XYZ file of C-alpha atoms in Angstrom:
662
model
C 10.136 -11.915 -36.295
C 10.577 -9.375 -33.475
C 7.984 -7.135 -35.094
C 5.524 -9.997 -35.309
C 6.050 -10.828 -31.646
C 5.547 -7.188 -30.739
C 2.265 -7.097 -32.685
C 1.094 -10.249 -30.914
C 1.991 -8.819 -27.511
C 0.218 -5.538 -28.257
C -2.859 -7.439 -29.382
C -2.813 -9.385 -26.118
C -2.530 -6.159 -24.141
C -5.514 -4.705 -26.019
C -7.512 -7.873 -25.302
C -6.655 -7.576 -21.631
C -7.684 -3.938 -21.517
C -10.938 -4.733 -23.250
C -11.619 -7.429 -20.663
C -10.835 -5.117 -17.776
C -12.957 -2.310 -19.268
C -15.682 -3.904 -21.406
C -17.083 -1.682 -24.133
C -20.854 -2.006 -24.331
C -22.997 -0.799 -27.195
C -25.469 1.818 -26.024
C -28.919 0.311 -25.631
C -27.684 -3.289 -25.591
C -28.741 -5.779 -22.930
C -25.291 -5.730 -21.283
C -25.248 -1.929 -21.283
C -28.668 -1.769 -19.619
C -27.658 -4.470 -17.143
C -24.482 -2.657 -16.093
C -26.220 0.720 -15.919
C -28.729 -0.681 -13.463
C -26.577 -3.052 -11.419
C -23.736 -0.547 -10.958
C -26.183 1.952 -9.457
C -27.550 -0.467 -6.899
C -26.278 -2.890 -4.318
C -28.830 -5.579 -5.254
C -31.141 -6.406 -8.197
C -33.776 -9.111 -8.749
C -34.725 -10.754 -12.023
C -38.442 -10.935 -12.736
C -38.793 -14.612 -13.679
C -42.498 -14.319 -14.521
C -42.022 -11.727 -17.194
C -39.220 -10.567 -19.442
C -35.930 -11.651 -17.754
C -34.324 -8.473 -19.005
C -36.622 -6.326 -16.854
C -34.712 -5.671 -13.642
C -36.182 -4.293 -10.426
C -33.928 -2.396 -7.997
C -34.368 -3.523 -4.394
C -31.939 -1.217 -2.561
C -31.522 2.531 -2.769
C -28.954 4.339 -4.890
C -25.771 4.850 -2.901
C -23.207 5.914 -5.437
C -24.642 9.081 -6.906
C -25.031 10.673 -3.467
C -21.457 11.955 -3.807
C -20.896 13.064 -7.419
C -17.420 13.997 -8.578
C -16.331 17.489 -7.683
C -16.702 20.068 -10.416
C -14.151 22.526 -9.014
C -10.786 22.717 -10.716
C -8.976 23.537 -7.458
C -9.545 20.877 -4.811
C -10.778 22.628 -1.652
C -10.238 21.129 1.770
C -12.884 18.571 2.727
C -13.347 17.293 6.268
C -13.134 13.528 6.618
C -16.373 11.588 6.233
C -17.085 8.695 8.596
C -19.637 5.868 8.597
C -22.655 7.087 10.548
C -22.189 4.519 13.307
C -18.701 5.832 14.149
C -18.357 8.208 17.092
C -15.735 10.944 16.738
C -14.390 13.238 19.456
C -14.346 16.977 18.825
C -10.715 17.564 19.836
C -8.451 17.499 16.774
C -5.298 15.394 17.131
C -2.166 17.261 16.059
C 1.375 15.903 16.245
C 4.629 17.749 15.646
C 7.246 16.221 13.358
C 10.531 17.994 14.133
C 13.190 18.208 11.442
C 16.083 17.672 13.844
C 16.953 15.923 17.086
C 15.070 12.671 17.655
C 13.662 12.980 14.155
C 16.971 11.782 12.694
C 18.325 9.672 15.573
C 19.011 5.987 15.013
C 16.858 4.208 17.575
C 18.105 0.693 18.428
C 15.936 -2.398 18.351
C 14.934 -4.091 21.577
C 17.490 -6.645 22.797
C 15.872 -9.767 24.172
C 17.172 -11.080 27.488
C 15.385 -14.423 27.535
C 13.597 -13.390 30.731
C 10.592 -11.723 29.058
C 7.358 -12.843 30.700
C 4.310 -13.947 28.720
C 1.213 -13.278 30.846
C -1.889 -15.191 29.836
C -5.091 -13.310 29.100
C -7.150 -12.744 32.249
C -10.262 -11.251 30.647
C -13.100 -9.124 31.928
C -14.473 -11.850 34.213
C -11.584 -11.191 36.592
C -10.982 -7.586 35.635
C -12.857 -4.328 35.168
C -13.828 -2.952 31.751
C -12.871 0.732 31.845
C -13.157 1.522 28.120
C -15.407 -0.030 25.518
C -16.231 1.192 22.040
C -17.577 -0.902 19.179
C -19.314 0.983 16.328
C -22.826 -0.477 16.226
C -24.741 -0.817 12.969
C -28.091 -2.492 12.333
C -26.475 -4.211 9.350
C -22.933 -5.464 8.961
C -22.068 -3.403 5.905
C -21.504 0.234 5.048
C -24.672 2.259 4.416
C -24.032 5.995 4.725
C -21.561 8.516 6.037
C -21.328 12.002 7.494
C -18.636 14.547 8.227
C -17.521 13.943 11.789
C -19.538 10.736 12.170
C -21.832 10.657 15.209
C -21.683 12.391 18.574
C -19.669 10.654 21.281
C -21.209 8.891 24.248
C -19.437 7.924 27.464
C -16.872 5.194 26.749
C -14.713 5.490 29.892
C -16.475 3.799 32.812
C -13.911 3.665 35.634
C -14.777 5.256 38.988
C -11.180 5.255 40.232
C -9.591 8.658 39.609
C -6.115 7.102 39.546
C -6.878 4.896 36.539
C -5.451 5.636 33.135
C -7.976 7.159 30.724
C -8.051 5.675 27.222
C -9.460 7.114 23.986
C -9.310 6.190 20.295
C -12.355 7.815 18.689
C -10.295 10.017 16.426
C -8.884 9.688 12.925
C -7.015 6.372 12.423
C -7.670 5.287 16.037
C -8.952 1.757 16.623
C -8.914 0.753 20.298
C -12.036 -1.274 21.122
C -11.810 -2.341 24.771
C -9.605 -1.939 27.841
C -9.787 -4.276 30.833
C -8.077 -3.148 34.034
C -6.495 -6.165 35.746
C -4.534 -4.225 38.382
C -3.668 -0.566 38.840
C -0.597 -1.093 36.629
C -1.740 -3.880 34.281
C -4.204 -3.350 31.418
C -5.432 -5.746 28.724
C -6.336 -4.060 25.443
C -8.408 -5.294 22.502
C -8.211 -3.749 19.039
C -11.168 -3.250 16.736
C -11.194 -5.435 13.635
C -11.421 -3.777 10.241
C -14.903 -2.329 9.779
C -17.482 -4.903 8.636
C -15.035 -7.805 9.082
C -13.834 -9.938 11.989
C -10.206 -9.945 10.838
C -7.091 -7.801 10.507
C -6.133 -6.562 13.965
C -2.585 -5.307 13.553
C -2.588 -1.498 13.502
C -3.097 0.310 16.800
C -3.250 3.995 17.647
C -4.815 5.343 20.838
C -4.490 7.985 23.541
C -3.764 7.658 27.278
C -4.360 10.404 29.848
C -3.885 10.749 33.602
C -0.373 9.264 33.458
C 2.069 8.922 36.343
C 5.833 8.774 35.915
C 8.264 6.426 37.690
C 5.676 3.643 37.535
C 6.056 0.662 35.229
C 2.784 -0.213 33.522
C 2.205 -3.411 31.586
C 0.006 -3.369 28.500
C -1.081 -6.533 26.691
C -2.861 -6.287 23.348
C -4.633 -9.646 23.396
C -6.132 -10.006 19.903
C -3.329 -9.484 17.382
C -4.149 -11.287 14.129
C -0.828 -12.344 12.565
C 1.193 -15.321 13.746
C 4.460 -13.662 12.700
C 5.409 -10.178 13.793
C 8.432 -7.911 13.789
C 7.899 -7.502 17.533
C 9.735 -10.841 17.784
C 12.661 -9.251 15.895
C 13.088 -6.345 18.310
C 10.596 -3.782 17.019
C 9.300 -1.389 19.674
C 5.989 0.497 19.668
C 5.921 4.284 19.302
C 5.107 6.883 21.958
C 4.212 10.557 21.598
C 4.143 12.844 24.656
C 2.249 16.126 24.311
C 4.330 17.653 27.127
C 7.594 16.713 25.419
C 6.216 18.038 22.140
C 5.368 21.442 23.630
C 8.416 21.760 25.896
C 11.162 20.066 23.851
C 9.726 19.954 20.321
C 10.053 16.169 20.519
C 7.970 13.968 18.247
C 7.411 10.227 18.103
C 9.979 7.927 19.711
C 10.343 4.205 20.333
C 9.376 2.898 23.745
C 8.797 -0.258 25.755
C 10.747 -2.953 27.577
C 10.229 -6.630 28.370
C 8.562 -7.064 24.973
C 6.921 -10.375 24.070
C 4.746 -11.590 21.197
C 3.140 -15.016 21.582
C 0.040 -17.092 20.938
C -3.083 -16.401 22.988
C -4.377 -19.693 24.383
C -7.636 -18.201 25.683
C -10.755 -18.991 23.588
C -11.730 -16.082 21.360
C -15.044 -17.263 19.951
C -13.620 -17.669 16.454
C -12.589 -20.822 14.669
C -9.537 -22.630 16.017
C -8.016 -22.075 12.593
C -7.832 -18.333 13.374
C -5.953 -18.044 16.680
C -5.113 -14.703 18.237
C -1.757 -13.477 19.536
C -0.676 -11.275 22.428
C 1.706 -8.336 22.247
C 2.817 -7.480 25.780
C 5.285 -4.838 26.995
C 6.282 -2.652 29.934
C 6.087 1.131 29.672
C 7.162 3.988 31.926
C 5.588 7.366 31.140
C 7.883 10.428 31.014
C 5.589 12.850 32.913
C 2.793 13.066 35.441
C -0.625 14.115 34.147
C 0.530 13.864 30.549
C -1.434 13.000 27.426
C 0.421 10.394 25.392
C -0.309 8.450 22.227
C 0.813 4.910 21.427
C 0.984 3.628 17.851
C 2.127 0.656 15.793
C 3.971 2.985 13.412
C 4.207 6.699 12.618
C 0.601 7.843 11.965
C -0.219 9.665 8.743
C -3.917 10.504 8.541
C -6.211 11.638 5.754
C -6.239 15.108 7.319
C -2.415 15.140 7.329
C -2.462 14.398 3.603
C -5.005 17.104 2.795
C -3.082 19.710 4.792
C 0.071 18.775 2.896
C -1.584 18.820 -0.534
C -3.342 22.141 0.023
C -0.061 23.705 1.133
C 1.576 22.320 -1.997
C -1.213 23.645 -4.214
C -1.083 27.112 -2.676
C 2.666 27.468 -3.222
C 2.927 29.964 -6.143
C 6.199 28.481 -7.426
C 5.210 24.817 -7.236
C 1.744 25.488 -8.636
C 3.356 26.131 -12.040
C 4.332 22.470 -12.472
C 2.038 20.765 -9.937
C -1.674 20.185 -10.491
C -3.941 18.744 -7.805
C -7.102 16.967 -8.918
C -9.729 14.576 -7.567
C -9.576 11.135 -9.153
C -12.886 9.962 -7.660
C -14.746 9.670 -4.394
C -14.758 6.706 -2.072
C -17.727 4.759 -0.729
C -17.931 7.204 2.191
C -17.560 10.227 -0.080
C -13.947 11.104 0.736
C -11.867 12.603 -2.061
C -9.126 10.519 -3.656
C -6.549 13.060 -4.801
C -3.916 12.707 -7.465
C -1.038 14.957 -8.448
C 0.339 15.655 -11.891
C 3.912 16.916 -11.679
C 5.738 18.039 -14.828
C 7.242 21.161 -16.313
C 4.934 22.894 -18.811
C 5.812 21.976 -22.392
C 6.713 24.904 -24.616
C 7.890 23.797 -28.037
C 8.109 20.013 -28.171
C 5.088 17.760 -28.376
C 3.907 17.031 -24.808
C 3.004 13.489 -25.874
C 6.705 12.756 -26.274
C 7.112 12.873 -22.515
C 7.100 9.483 -20.842
C 4.969 8.786 -17.776
C 5.813 7.422 -14.328
C 2.961 6.459 -11.978
C 3.210 6.005 -8.200
C 0.470 5.004 -5.765
C 0.463 4.547 -1.989
C -1.565 3.630 1.069
C -3.898 1.023 -0.370
C -3.528 -0.685 3.036
C -4.433 1.826 5.777
C -1.994 0.549 8.409
C 1.028 0.867 6.106
C 1.893 4.429 7.065
C 5.555 4.196 5.913
C 4.222 4.258 2.347
C 2.770 7.730 2.968
C 6.074 9.000 4.342
C 7.920 7.548 1.330
C 5.446 9.244 -1.000
C 5.921 12.521 0.871
C 9.698 12.248 0.461
C 9.230 11.535 -3.241
C 6.946 14.556 -3.728
C 9.159 16.857 -1.643
C 12.175 16.057 -3.800
C 10.282 16.093 -7.097
C 8.755 19.516 -6.405
C 12.013 20.954 -5.078
C 14.354 23.370 -6.823
C 17.346 21.046 -7.310
C 18.738 20.488 -10.800
C 17.853 16.790 -10.555
C 14.220 17.580 -9.746
C 14.025 20.008 -12.667
C 15.489 17.402 -15.017
C 12.927 14.832 -13.896
C 10.071 17.286 -14.427
C 11.409 18.233 -17.859
C 11.700 14.637 -19.024
C 8.714 12.921 -17.416
C 5.085 13.340 -16.443
C 4.454 12.042 -12.928
C 1.012 10.836 -11.883
C 0.882 10.334 -8.115
C -1.987 8.960 -6.009
C -0.844 9.468 -2.393
C -3.734 7.659 -0.654
C -5.760 4.961 -2.407
C -7.827 4.003 0.641
C -8.758 7.136 2.629
C -11.878 5.477 4.061
C -9.787 2.767 5.700
C -7.286 5.342 6.940
C -10.022 7.481 8.524
C -11.649 4.658 10.505
C -8.344 3.050 11.569
C -8.515 -0.147 9.527
C -5.453 -2.317 9.098
C -6.029 -3.627 5.570
C -9.513 -3.250 4.098
C -11.790 -0.581 2.676
C -15.363 -0.019 3.855
C -16.631 -2.923 1.771
C -14.522 -5.270 3.897
C -12.180 -6.162 1.032
C -8.464 -5.826 0.426
C -8.328 -3.301 -2.426
C -4.972 -4.638 -3.601
C -6.712 -7.862 -4.580
C -9.358 -6.137 -6.713
C -7.381 -4.934 -9.735
C -9.038 -7.472 -12.038
C -12.509 -6.466 -10.889
C -14.694 -4.667 -13.430
C -17.345 -3.516 -10.924
C -16.894 0.219 -10.526
C -19.241 0.831 -7.614
C -17.779 -1.897 -5.413
C -14.223 -0.549 -5.719
C -14.422 2.939 -7.267
C -10.827 3.902 -6.457
C -9.346 0.840 -8.147
C -11.648 1.210 -11.153
C -10.672 4.845 -11.713
C -6.985 4.100 -11.139
C -7.066 1.439 -13.850
C -8.974 3.775 -16.139
C -6.351 6.479 -15.661
C -3.600 3.957 -16.396
C -5.332 2.664 -19.492
C -5.731 6.163 -20.923
C -2.107 6.987 -20.171
C -0.940 3.779 -21.854
C -3.024 4.552 -24.935
C -1.823 8.159 -25.214
C 1.803 7.924 -24.080
C 4.485 5.513 -22.968
C 4.188 4.572 -19.294
C 7.718 3.486 -18.418
C 7.289 2.687 -14.719
C 4.631 1.949 -12.123
C 5.340 1.558 -8.408
C 2.890 0.846 -5.591
C 4.266 1.804 -2.154
C 3.649 -0.493 0.820
C 5.032 -1.502 4.230
C 5.952 -5.001 5.414
C 5.118 -6.546 8.792
C 7.442 -9.587 8.710
C 10.681 -8.567 6.967
C 13.398 -6.011 7.656
C 14.841 -3.430 5.233
C 13.277 -1.798 2.184
C 12.894 -3.941 -0.930
C 10.864 -4.454 -4.094
C 8.633 -6.989 -5.763
C 8.702 -7.022 -9.560
C 7.460 -9.078 -12.497
C 9.798 -11.500 -14.232
C 9.949 -10.698 -17.953
C 9.711 -14.204 -19.350
C 9.136 -14.574 -23.044
C 10.497 -11.140 -23.962
C 13.649 -11.544 -26.020
C 16.420 -9.227 -24.927
C 14.533 -8.400 -21.726
C 15.612 -11.175 -19.397
C 16.477 -9.802 -15.928
C 15.834 -6.235 -17.106
C 13.313 -5.838 -14.284
C 16.126 -6.368 -11.751
C 18.263 -3.432 -12.895
C 16.302 -0.581 -11.266
C 16.111 -2.267 -7.820
C 19.828 -3.076 -8.083
C 20.648 0.573 -8.779
C 18.396 1.627 -5.902
C 20.320 -0.721 -3.621
C 23.618 0.860 -4.698
C 22.220 4.328 -3.937
C 20.830 3.344 -0.499
C 23.003 0.401 0.611
C 22.135 0.688 4.318
C 18.362 0.720 3.857
C 17.445 -0.981 0.570
C 18.217 -4.689 0.143
C 18.383 -6.082 -3.391
C 18.668 -9.653 -2.112
C 15.325 -9.273 -0.307
C 13.621 -8.458 -3.622
C 11.505 -10.996 -5.471
C 10.383 -10.981 -9.103
C 8.267 -14.105 -9.180
C 4.526 -13.847 -9.862
C 2.715 -15.975 -7.314
C -0.862 -17.042 -7.871
C -1.940 -15.211 -4.717
C -0.618 -11.949 -6.208
C -2.325 -12.156 -9.606
C -4.979 -9.570 -8.664
C -2.531 -7.003 -7.297
C -1.688 -3.649 -8.846
C 1.854 -4.703 -9.717
C 0.833 -7.744 -11.763
C -2.234 -6.269 -13.471
C -0.399 -3.091 -14.507
C 2.426 -5.262 -15.854
C -0.105 -7.214 -17.908
C -1.477 -3.934 -19.228
C 1.904 -3.338 -20.866
C 4.092 -1.575 -18.264
C 7.272 -3.666 -18.106
C 8.766 -1.969 -15.042
C 5.888 -2.537 -12.626
C 6.882 -2.790 -8.969
C 5.723 -2.921 -5.378
C 8.133 -1.232 -2.964
C 7.946 -2.444 0.638
C 9.410 -0.661 3.661
C 9.779 -2.583 6.889
C 7.742 -1.431 9.872
C 10.780 -2.360 11.932
C 14.285 -1.512 10.794
C 17.394 -2.313 8.810
C 19.865 -5.186 8.960
C 22.397 -3.532 6.636
C 25.732 -1.859 7.342
C 25.883 0.722 10.102
C 22.070 0.766 10.272
C 21.874 -2.871 11.367
C 19.644 -3.430 14.409
C 18.173 0.074 14.273
C 14.625 1.221 13.574
C 13.646 2.954 10.367
C 12.211 6.395 11.110
C 10.272 9.093 9.290
C 13.445 10.590 7.834
C 14.528 7.178 6.518
C 11.216 6.732 4.723
C 11.369 10.231 3.256
C 14.998 9.715 2.233
C 14.188 6.549 0.286
C 11.565 8.545 -1.630
C 14.283 11.015 -2.577
C 16.684 8.190 -3.486
C 13.984 6.697 -5.709
C 13.955 9.956 -7.696
C 17.737 10.013 -7.998
C 17.754 6.404 -9.182
C 15.238 7.265 -11.898
C 17.845 9.596 -13.398
C 20.471 6.851 -13.243
C 18.194 4.311 -14.874
C 16.773 6.579 -17.587
C 20.067 8.226 -18.489
C 19.699 9.632 -22.009
C 23.271 8.699 -22.931
C 22.978 5.880 -25.529
C 25.886 4.109 -23.849
C 23.662 3.649 -20.799
C 21.693 0.945 -22.612
C 24.883 -1.001 -23.262
C 25.764 -0.705 -19.583
C 22.358 -2.197 -18.696
C 23.127 -5.124 -20.977
C 26.415 -5.662 -19.166
C 24.604 -5.648 -15.835
C 22.126 -8.230 -17.151
C 25.019 -10.346 -18.375
C 26.719 -10.323 -14.985
C 23.427 -11.066 -13.205
C 22.982 -14.134 -15.400
C 26.573 -15.216 -14.858
C 26.056 -15.035 -11.089
C 22.865 -17.096 -11.336
C 20.441 -14.339 -10.408
C 16.803 -15.359 -10.815
C 13.313 -14.190 -9.921
C 13.183 -15.763 -6.462
C 16.841 -15.330 -5.491
C 18.340 -12.202 -7.061
C 22.110 -11.980 -6.680
C 23.711 -8.751 -5.558
C 26.586 -7.984 -7.925
C 29.357 -5.409 -7.974
C 28.770 -2.764 -10.651
C 31.321 -0.218 -9.448
C 33.663 -1.149 -12.307
C 31.001 -0.513 -14.947
C 31.446 2.514 -17.126
C 29.121 3.106 -20.036
C 31.950 4.349 -22.251
C 33.701 0.963 -22.032
C 30.812 -0.791 -23.727
C 31.150 -2.031 -27.266
C 29.017 -3.679 -29.864
C 30.851 -6.951 -29.290
C 29.642 -6.966 -25.697
C 26.069 -6.496 -26.894
C 26.392 -9.391 -29.323
C 27.848 -11.626 -26.624
C 25.001 -10.810 -24.262
C 22.339 -11.359 -26.897
C 23.841 -14.797 -27.567
C 23.448 -15.612 -23.886
C 19.788 -14.626 -23.805
C 18.453 -18.092 -24.492
C 14.879 -18.747 -23.531
C 14.703 -22.423 -24.415
C 14.536 -23.523 -20.778
C 11.822 -21.113 -19.724
C 9.997 -20.098 -22.880
C 6.805 -18.839 -21.325
C 4.895 -16.263 -23.313
C 2.324 -13.813 -22.003
C -0.528 -16.009 -23.189
C 0.783 -19.044 -21.277
C 0.566 -17.388 -17.860
C -1.939 -18.872 -15.458
C -3.564 -15.461 -15.020
C -7.093 -15.460 -16.438
C -8.784 -12.096 -16.852
C -12.425 -12.240 -15.730
C -14.843 -12.096 -18.666
C -16.855 -8.946 -19.274
C -20.067 -10.964 -19.631
C -21.445 -14.099 -17.930
C -20.583 -16.095 -21.065
C -17.684 -18.548 -20.643
C -14.798 -17.267 -22.810
C -13.949 -19.317 -25.861
C -10.265 -18.983 -25.052
C -10.740 -21.361 -22.166
C -12.242 -24.055 -24.367
C -9.403 -23.716 -26.876
C -6.937 -24.286 -24.052
C -8.681 -27.520 -23.211
C -8.467 -28.664 -26.825
C -4.762 -27.914 -26.965
C -4.222 -29.853 -23.762
C -6.061 -32.855 -25.158
C -3.980 -32.755 -28.321
C -0.796 -32.620 -26.292
C -1.909 -35.573 -24.226
C -2.761 -37.652 -27.297
C 0.597 -36.833 -28.812
C 2.383 -37.983 -25.682
C 0.437 -41.257 -25.686
C 1.379 -41.968 -29.289
C 5.008 -41.179 -28.555
C 5.059 -43.559 -25.624
């Protein structure tokens, strides 16, 4: 019976893969249609003649940047949309390995006396900085290295005014209105080619004066809930402190408030804006400082890191850097393969673990977690060597470099959230997602992919936690998806919260990487979220999470992989005991229960324990198979799938049966 179920599940997985990647016979109508439509942004059907004769109306945009032919991935300067202005001065930040780098910075403590100034606007103030990329059309057309030359954006005549700038990588300040000499209202630029998603900010201020308290109000924040109401502070970087004290980013700000903006914004009343207001005192006179929502990690930072990794003669033996594809703007999407070279045994026996990060540009903690993961995995510790000997790691450190370059919060240059496009079959609209799925499909066909994890950051919750996929309908697998996050919590109890995890599949998440990869056959498919703010656990309660914390959780992830995939056969029996205790404590997908596993020893397990646990694995109450999920894979052709009509028939039969019974 188990074998039959396995065959059915594998058949369903193959059907899903075929739907995600339709196979078209060469020369067929569908093949010709896809070949033409995927090369162009728009096609027209000639209704007067043969409807199969298509005429392209817009130019080719995808073959302008063919895939790189070089085996070694040379450095490539970031490409920008042509309408974007970019300053010539490169922005470089130091990230010290000691001192403030590892300090625990406390959250802001509210006094109840925080003021909430209403927006004044430019009618009563003076616009001293204004920069909106202007395009003749509201969609991406073409790109260039370095974008366009800068024009004058700072318009103040008062030499005592602060000087603002954001026309650099990941910057996104749009407008500054001077209300008084110490009060400035700031507006952020929406994601390119949208009017939404103003959360991330990163900009530069010059001409500073110390011992003066300035108030800054960002007046067009997009989200109604924010961690600024939980005590999160913005980040400040002083170039003088960096050069004199080797000091990097640090938390700043007092009298912090986050509240609804009552001023009309020109949008629908259903989309109100919010104000983030705070006081700031600069550390030096005539300093150049940067303010940011979280620790920046740019596309250039990633390339510098990857090239350094590739050029290391020791790490180059087990680390291969390749280009997965190119983005809409022509930026390279890199991926790493990390594994020890196979000598005698069949390399296909090695299992695969896949990690991705930075699909949302503003979620910079995901890049720092990925860096910590790679640093540990490519290190010379015995644990790292064991991981490389046992597994093949496929790592995509930055899924959305276009969004990172232009300073978007969430979207790519097509104005879409890429983490909602994993069921799309249109390659040219979302090339990175298409090639990521293709890589996963090939890996699944050739080897066993045992884990997938997509790294993110969270703007409303504290701690680090995971989202998983509840394994309903898989006998002997109930609550198995909770074991790895539980072990990760035990290894990082002051940063990772198991009780904040969730394993339910919501309808709004059906197009995400986690769910689609799970449907492709990877049982342990996760999203790991790190708070932009801080921790509420143990001695780290009420403190911010910093760069070192994010890197450390990447290292802990590696260590937990060894715990979870312990080759000792008794380890499987220990997992069954953990599942048994989770069920006894009432752990479920939406409310996982943290349990004590310190008394578990794999050598205490016995076959009787296994039998007892198997008896408890009853699925009568929630027998939901893979085919009964509400997720519907989009068809590969315009034809309505027959499966849908069969569902309707089954429903009608069920209804008639109920009527007869009544």
